């Protein structure tokens, strides 16, 4: 990233806010990860037969 493209800590004007559904989904995912319910990359490849 070029130094003149940085916004010096100011909020970008083109970044959209997350919707409430997205926030809920992120919170649920974080809770699942804390509990240990997640797939590793290796497990995902096995499920997808890659």
JSON list of N, CA and C in Angstrom, two decimals:
[
{"chain": "A", "resi": 1, "resn": "UNK", "atom": "N", "xyz": [0.85, -1.17, 0.00]},
{"chain": "A", "resi": 1, "resn": "UNK", "atom": "CA", "xyz": [0.00, 0.00, 0.00]},
{"chain": "A", "resi": 1, "resn": "UNK", "atom": "C", "xyz": [0.90, 1.23, 0.00]},
{"chain": "A", "resi": 2, "resn": "UNK", "atom": "N", "xyz": [0.62, 2.16, -0.84]},
{"chain": "A", "resi": 2, "resn": "UNK", "atom": "CA", "xyz": [1.38, 3.41, -0.89]},
{"chain": "A", "resi": 2, "resn": "UNK", "atom": "C", "xyz": [1.01, 4.28, 0.30]},
{"chain": "A", "resi": 3, "resn": "UNK", "atom": "N", "xyz": [2.00, 5.05, 0.76]},
{"chain": "A", "resi": 3, "resn": "UNK", "atom": "CA", "xyz": [1.75, 5.90, 1.93]},
{"chain": "A", "resi": 3, "resn": "UNK", "atom": "C", "xyz": [0.69, 6.96, 1.65]},
{"chain": "A", "resi": 4, "resn": "UNK", "atom": "N", "xyz": [0.59, 7.43, 0.40]},
{"chain": "A", "resi": 4, "resn": "UNK", "atom": "CA", "xyz": [-0.42, 8.46, 0.12]},
{"chain": "A", "resi": 4, "resn": "UNK", "atom": "C", "xyz": [-1.83, 7.88, 0.02]},
{"chain": "A", "resi": 5, "resn": "UNK", "atom": "N", "xyz": [-1.97, 6.54, -0.04]},
{"chain": "A", "resi": 5, "resn": "UNK", "atom": "CA", "xyz": [-3.28, 5.91, -0.06]},
{"chain": "A", "resi": 5, "resn": "UNK", "atom": "C", "xyz": [-3.81, 5.61, 1.33]},
{"chain": "A", "resi": 6, "resn": "UNK", "atom": "N", "xyz": [-2.98, 5.74, 2.34]},
{"chain": "A", "resi": 6, "resn": "UNK", "atom": "CA", "xyz": [-3.42, 5.47, 3.71]},
{"chain": "A", "resi": 6, "resn": "UNK", "atom": "C", "xyz": [-4.28, 6.62, 4.21]},
{"chain": "A", "resi": 7, "resn": "UNK", "atom": "N", "xyz": [-5.17, 6.31, 5.11]},
{"chain": "A", "resi": 7, "resn": "UNK", "atom": "CA", "xyz": [-6.09, 7.34, 5.60]},
{"chain": "A", "resi": 7, "resn": "UNK", "atom": "C", "xyz": [-5.74, 7.84, 6.99]},
{"chain": "A", "resi": 8, "resn": "UNK", "atom": "N", "xyz": [-4.55, 7.55, 7.48]},
{"chain": "A", "resi": 8, "resn": "UNK", "atom": "CA", "xyz": [-4.05, 8.07, 8.76]},
{"chain": "A", "resi": 8, "resn": "UNK", "atom": "C", "xyz": [-5.03, 7.85, 9.91]},
{"chain": "A", "resi": 9, "resn": "UNK", "atom": "N", "xyz": [-5.62, 6.67, 10.00]},
{"chain": "A", "resi": 9, "resn": "UNK", "atom": "CA", "xyz": [-6.50, 6.34, 11.11]},
{"chain": "A", "resi": 9, "resn": "UNK", "atom": "C", "xyz": [-7.93, 6.82, 10.95]},
{"chain": "A", "resi": 10, "resn": "UNK", "atom": "N", "xyz": [-8.24, 7.57, 9.92]},
{"chain": "A", "resi": 10, "resn": "UNK", "atom": "CA", "xyz": [-9.60, 8.02, 9.70]},
{"chain": "A", "resi": 10, "resn": "UNK", "atom": "C", "xyz": [-10.42, 6.88, 9.10]},
{"chain": "A", "resi": 11, "resn": "UNK", "atom": "N", "xyz": [-11.70, 6.87, 9.39]},
{"chain": "A", "resi": 11, "resn": "UNK", "atom": "CA", "xyz": [-12.56, 5.82, 8.87]},
{"chain": "A", "resi": 11, "resn": "UNK", "atom": "C", "xyz": [-12.77, 6.03, 7.37]},
{"chain": "A", "resi": 12, "resn": "UNK", "atom": "N", "xyz": [-12.67, 4.94, 6.62]},
{"chain": "A", "resi": 12, "resn": "UNK", "atom": "CA", "xyz": [-12.89, 5.03, 5.17]},
{"chain": "A", "resi": 12, "resn": "UNK", "atom": "C", "xyz": [-14.36, 5.37, 4.90]},
{"chain": "A", "resi": 13, "resn": "UNK", "atom": "N", "xyz": [-14.58, 6.19, 3.91]},
{"chain": "A", "resi": 13, "resn": "UNK", "atom": "CA", "xyz": [-15.94, 6.59, 3.56]},
{"chain": "A", "resi": 13, "resn": "UNK", "atom": "C", "xyz": [-16.66, 5.52, 2.76]},
{"chain": "A", "resi": 14, "resn": "UNK", "atom": "N", "xyz": [-15.91, 4.64, 2.09]},
{"chain": "A", "resi": 14, "resn": "UNK", "atom": "CA", "xyz": [-16.55, 3.65, 1.24]},
{"chain": "A", "resi": 14, "resn": "UNK", "atom": "C", "xyz": [-16.80, 2.31, 1.94]},
{"chain": "A", "resi": 15, "resn": "UNK", "atom": "N", "xyz": [-16.49, 2.21, 3.23]},
{"chain": "A", "resi": 15, "resn": "UNK", "atom": "CA", "xyz": [-16.73, 0.97, 3.97]},
{"chain": "A", "resi": 15, "resn": "UNK", "atom": "C", "xyz": [-18.17, 0.98, 4.47]},
{"chain": "A", "resi": 16, "resn": "UNK", "atom": "N", "xyz": [-18.91, -0.07, 4.14]},
{"chain": "A", "resi": 16, "resn": "UNK", "atom": "CA", "xyz": [-20.30, -0.14, 4.57]},
{"chain": "A", "resi": 16, "resn": "UNK", "atom": "C", "xyz": [-20.38, -0.81, 5.93]},
{"chain": "A", "resi": 17, "resn": "UNK", "atom": "N", "xyz": [-21.39, -0.45, 6.67]},
{"chain": "A", "resi": 17, "resn": "UNK", "atom": "CA", "xyz": [-21.63, -1.06, 7.97]},
{"chain": "A", "resi": 17, "resn": "UNK", "atom": "C", "xyz": [-22.17, -2.47, 7.77]},
{"chain": "A", "resi": 18, "resn": "UNK", "atom": "N", "xyz": [-21.91, -3.33, 8.74]},
{"chain": "A", "resi": 18, "resn": "UNK", "atom": "CA", "xyz": [-22.43, -4.70, 8.68]},
{"chain": "A", "resi": 18, "resn": "UNK", "atom": "C", "xyz": [-23.89, -4.70, 9.10]},
{"chain": "A", "resi": 19, "resn": "UNK", "atom": "N", "xyz": [-24.66, -5.56, 8.45]},
{"chain": "A", "resi": 19, "resn": "UNK", "atom": "CA", "xyz": [-26.06, -5.70, 8.79]},
{"chain": "A", "resi": 19, "resn": "UNK", "atom": "C", "xyz": [-26.23, -6.52, 10.06]},
{"chain": "A", "resi": 20, "resn": "UNK", "atom": "N", "xyz": [-27.39, -6.45, 10.68]},
{"chain": "A", "resi": 20, "resn": "UNK", "atom": "CA", "xyz": [-27.62, -7.18, 11.93]},
{"chain": "A", "resi": 20, "resn": "UNK", "atom": "C", "xyz": [-27.50, -8.70, 11.76]},
{"chain": "A", "resi": 21, "resn": "UNK", "atom": "N", "xyz": [-27.92, -9.22, 10.60]},
{"chain": "A", "resi": 21, "resn": "UNK", "atom": "CA", "xyz": [-27.81, -10.66, 10.37]},
{"chain": "A", "resi": 21, "resn": "UNK", "atom": "C", "xyz": [-26.35, -11.10, 10.33]},
{"chain": "A", "resi": 22, "resn": "UNK", "atom": "N", "xyz": [-25.52, -10.27, 9.72]},
{"chain": "A", "resi": 22, "resn": "UNK", "atom": "CA", "xyz": [-24.10, -10.59, 9.62]},
{"chain": "A", "resi": 22, "resn": "UNK", "atom": "C", "xyz": [-23.45, -10.58, 10.99]},
{"chain": "A", "resi": 23, "resn": "UNK", "atom": "N", "xyz": [-23.81, -9.62, 11.81]},
{"chain": "A", "resi": 23, "resn": "UNK", "atom": "CA", "xyz": [-23.25, -9.53, 13.16]},
{"chain": "A", "resi": 23, "resn": "UNK", "atom": "C", "xyz": [-23.63, -10.75, 13.98]},
{"chain": "A", "resi": 24, "resn": "UNK", "atom": "N", "xyz": [-24.88, -11.18, 13.89]},
{"chain": "A", "resi": 24, "resn": "UNK", "atom": "CA", "xyz": [-25.33, -12.36, 14.61]},
{"chain": "A", "resi": 24, "resn": "UNK", "atom": "C", "xyz": [-24.58, -13.60, 14.13]},
{"chain": "A", "resi": 25, "resn": "UNK", "atom": "N", "xyz": [-24.40, -13.73, 12.81]},
{"chain": "A", "resi": 25, "resn": "UNK", "atom": "CA", "xyz": [-23.67, -14.87, 12.26]},
{"chain": "A", "resi": 25, "resn": "UNK", "atom": "C", "xyz": [-22.23, -14.90, 12.74]},
{"chain": "A", "resi": 26, "resn": "UNK", "atom": "N", "xyz": [-21.60, -13.74, 12.81]},
{"chain": "A", "resi": 26, "resn": "UNK", "atom": "CA", "xyz": [-20.21, -13.66, 13.29]},
{"chain": "A", "resi": 26, "resn": "UNK", "atom": "C", "xyz": [-20.14, -14.05, 14.76]},
{"chain": "A", "resi": 27, "resn": "UNK", "atom": "N", "xyz": [-21.08, -13.57, 15.56]},
{"chain": "A", "resi": 27, "resn": "UNK", "atom": "CA", "xyz": [-21.09, -13.91, 16.99]},
{"chain": "A", "resi": 27, "resn": "UNK", "atom": "C", "xyz": [-21.28, -15.41, 17.20]},
{"chain": "A", "resi": 28, "resn": "UNK", "atom": "N", "xyz": [-22.18, -16.02, 16.42]},
{"chain": "A", "resi": 28, "resn": "UNK", "atom": "CA", "xyz": [-22.40, -17.47, 16.52]},
{"chain": "A", "resi": 28, "resn": "UNK", "atom": "C", "xyz": [-21.15, -18.24, 16.11]},
{"chain": "A", "resi": 29, "resn": "UNK", "atom": "N", "xyz": [-20.49, -17.78, 15.06]},
{"chain": "A", "resi": 29, "resn": "UNK", "atom": "CA", "xyz": [-19.27, -18.45, 14.61]},
{"chain": "A", "resi": 29, "resn": "UNK", "atom": "C", "xyz": [-18.17, -18.35, 15.66]},
{"chain": "A", "resi": 30, "resn": "UNK", "atom": "N", "xyz": [-18.04, -17.18, 16.28]},
{"chain": "A", "resi": 30, "resn": "UNK", "atom": "CA", "xyz": [-17.03, -17.02, 17.33]},
{"chain": "A", "resi": 30, "resn": "UNK", "atom": "C", "xyz": [-17.31, -17.95, 18.50]},
{"chain": "A", "resi": 31, "resn": "UNK", "atom": "N", "xyz": [-18.58, -18.09, 18.87]},
{"chain": "A", "resi": 31, "resn": "UNK", "atom": "CA", "xyz": [-18.96, -18.99, 19.96]},
{"chain": "A", "resi": 31, "resn": "UNK", "atom": "C", "xyz": [-18.63, -20.44, 19.61]},
{"chain": "A", "resi": 32, "resn": "UNK", "atom": "N", "xyz": [-18.93, -20.84, 18.36]},
{"chain": "A", "resi": 32, "resn": "UNK", "atom": "CA", "xyz": [-18.60, -22.20, 17.92]},
{"chain": "A", "resi": 32, "resn": "UNK", "atom": "C", "xyz": [-17.10, -22.45, 17.98]},
{"chain": "A", "resi": 33, "resn": "UNK", "atom": "N", "xyz": [-16.33, -21.49, 17.54]},
{"chain": "A", "resi": 33, "resn": "UNK", "atom": "CA", "xyz": [-14.87, -21.64, 17.53]},
{"chain": "A", "resi": 33, "resn": "UNK", "atom": "C", "xyz": [-14.35, -21.76, 18.95]},
{"chain": "A", "resi": 34, "resn": "UNK", "atom": "N", "xyz": [-14.89, -20.95, 19.88]},
{"chain": "A", "resi": 34, "resn": "UNK", "atom": "CA", "xyz": [-14.47, -21.03, 21.28]},
{"chain": "A", "resi": 34, "resn": "UNK", "atom": "C", "xyz": [-14.74, -22.41, 21.86]},
{"chain": "A", "resi": 35, "resn": "UNK", "atom": "N", "xyz": [-15.87, -23.02, 21.47]},
{"chain": "A", "resi": 35, "resn": "UNK", "atom": "CA", "xyz": [-16.22, -24.35, 21.95]},
{"chain": "A", "resi": 35, "resn": "UNK", "atom": "C", "xyz": [-15.43, -25.45, 21.26]},
{"chain": "A", "resi": 36, "resn": "UNK", "atom": "N", "xyz": [-14.75, -25.11, 20.18]},
{"chain": "A", "resi": 36, "resn": "UNK", "atom": "CA", "xyz": [-13.95, -26.09, 19.46]},
{"chain": "A", "resi": 36, "resn": "UNK", "atom": "C", "xyz": [-14.69, -26.75, 18.31]},
{"chain": "A", "resi": 37, "resn": "UNK", "atom": "N", "xyz": [-15.86, -26.23, 17.95]},
{"chain": "A", "resi": 37, "resn": "UNK", "atom": "CA", "xyz": [-16.62, -26.78, 16.84]},
{"chain": "A", "resi": 37, "resn": "UNK", "atom": "C", "xyz": [-16.28, -26.04, 15.55]},
{"chain": "A", "resi": 38, "resn": "UNK", "atom": "N", "xyz": [-15.24, -26.51, 14.87]},
{"chain": "A", "resi": 38, "resn": "UNK", "atom": "CA", "xyz": [-14.85, -25.90, 13.60]},
{"chain": "A", "resi": 38, "resn": "UNK", "atom": "C", "xyz": [-14.10, -26.93, 12.78]},
{"chain": "A", "resi": 39, "resn": "UNK", "atom": "N", "xyz": [-14.03, -26.71, 11.49]},
{"chain": "A", "resi": 39, "resn": "UNK", "atom": "CA", "xyz": [-13.30, -27.59, 10.59]},
{"chain": "A", "resi": 39, "resn": "UNK", "atom": "C", "xyz": [-11.91, -27.03, 10.33]},
{"chain": "A", "resi": 40, "resn": "UNK", "atom": "N", "xyz": [-10.95, -27.92, 10.33]},
{"chain": "A", "resi": 40, "resn": "UNK", "atom": "CA", "xyz": [-9.63, -27.51, 9.87]},
{"chain": "A", "resi": 40, "resn": "UNK", "atom": "C", "xyz": [-9.63, -27.54, 8.35]},
{"chain": "A", "resi": 41, "resn": "UNK", "atom": "N", "xyz": [-8.62, -26.97, 7.75]},
{"chain": "A", "resi": 41, "resn": "UNK", "atom": "CA", "xyz": [-8.53, -26.98, 6.29]},
{"chain": "A", "resi": 41, "resn": "UNK", "atom": "C", "xyz": [-8.47, -28.42, 5.79]},
{"chain": "A", "resi": 42, "resn": "UNK", "atom": "N", "xyz": [-7.75, -29.26, 6.52]},
{"chain": "A", "resi": 42, "resn": "UNK", "atom": "CA", "xyz": [-7.63, -30.67, 6.13]},
{"chain": "A", "resi": 42, "resn": "UNK", "atom": "C", "xyz": [-8.99, -31.37, 6.18]},
{"chain": "A", "resi": 43, "resn": "UNK", "atom": "N", "xyz": [-9.76, -31.13, 7.26]},
{"chain": "A", "resi": 43, "resn": "UNK", "atom": "CA", "xyz": [-11.09, -31.73, 7.38]},
{"chain": "A", "resi": 43, "resn": "UNK", "atom": "C", "xyz": [-12.03, -31.25, 6.28]},
{"chain": "A", "resi": 44, "resn": "UNK", "atom": "N", "xyz": [-11.96, -29.98, 5.95]},
{"chain": "A", "resi": 44, "resn": "UNK", "atom": "CA", "xyz": [-12.80, -29.43, 4.89]},
{"chain": "A", "resi": 44, "resn": "UNK", "atom": "C", "xyz": [-12.48, -30.07, 3.55]},
{"chain": "A", "resi": 45, "resn": "UNK", "atom": "N", "xyz": [-11.20, -30.28, 3.28]},
{"chain": "A", "resi": 45, "resn": "UNK", "atom": "CA", "xyz": [-10.81, -30.93, 2.02]},
{"chain": "A", "resi": 45, "resn": "UNK", "atom": "C", "xyz": [-11.34, -32.36, 1.96]},
{"chain": "A", "resi": 46, "resn": "UNK", "atom": "N", "xyz": [-11.31, -33.07, 3.09]},
{"chain": "A", "resi": 46, "resn": "UNK", "atom": "CA", "xyz": [-11.85, -34.43, 3.11]},
{"chain": "A", "resi": 46, "resn": "UNK", "atom": "C", "xyz": [-13.35, -34.43, 2.84]},
{"chain": "A", "resi": 47, "resn": "UNK", "atom": "N", "xyz": [-14.08, -33.50, 3.45]},
{"chain": "A", "resi": 47, "resn": "UNK", "atom": "CA", "xyz": [-15.52, -33.42, 3.22]},
{"chain": "A", "resi": 47, "resn": "UNK", "atom": "C", "xyz": [-15.86, -33.08, 1.79]},
{"chain": "A", "resi": 48, "resn": "UNK", "atom": "N", "xyz": [-15.06, -32.20, 1.20]},
{"chain": "A", "resi": 48, "resn": "UNK", "atom": "CA", "xyz": [-15.31, -31.77, -0.18]},
{"chain": "A", "resi": 48, "resn": "UNK", "atom": "C", "xyz": [-14.67, -32.70, -1.20]},
{"chain": "A", "resi": 49, "resn": "UNK", "atom": "N", "xyz": [-13.97, -33.70, -0.69]},
{"chain": "A", "resi": 49, "resn": "UNK", "atom": "CA", "xyz": [-13.28, -34.70, -1.54]},
{"chain": "A", "resi": 49, "resn": "UNK", "atom": "C", "xyz": [-12.32, -34.04, -2.51]},
{"chain": "A", "resi": 50, "resn": "UNK", "atom": "N", "xyz": [-11.49, -33.14, -1.97]},
{"chain": "A", "resi": 50, "resn": "UNK", "atom": "CA", "xyz": [-10.48, -32.47, -2.79]},
{"chain": "A", "resi": 50, "resn": "UNK", "atom": "C", "xyz": [-9.13, -33.12, -2.58]}
]
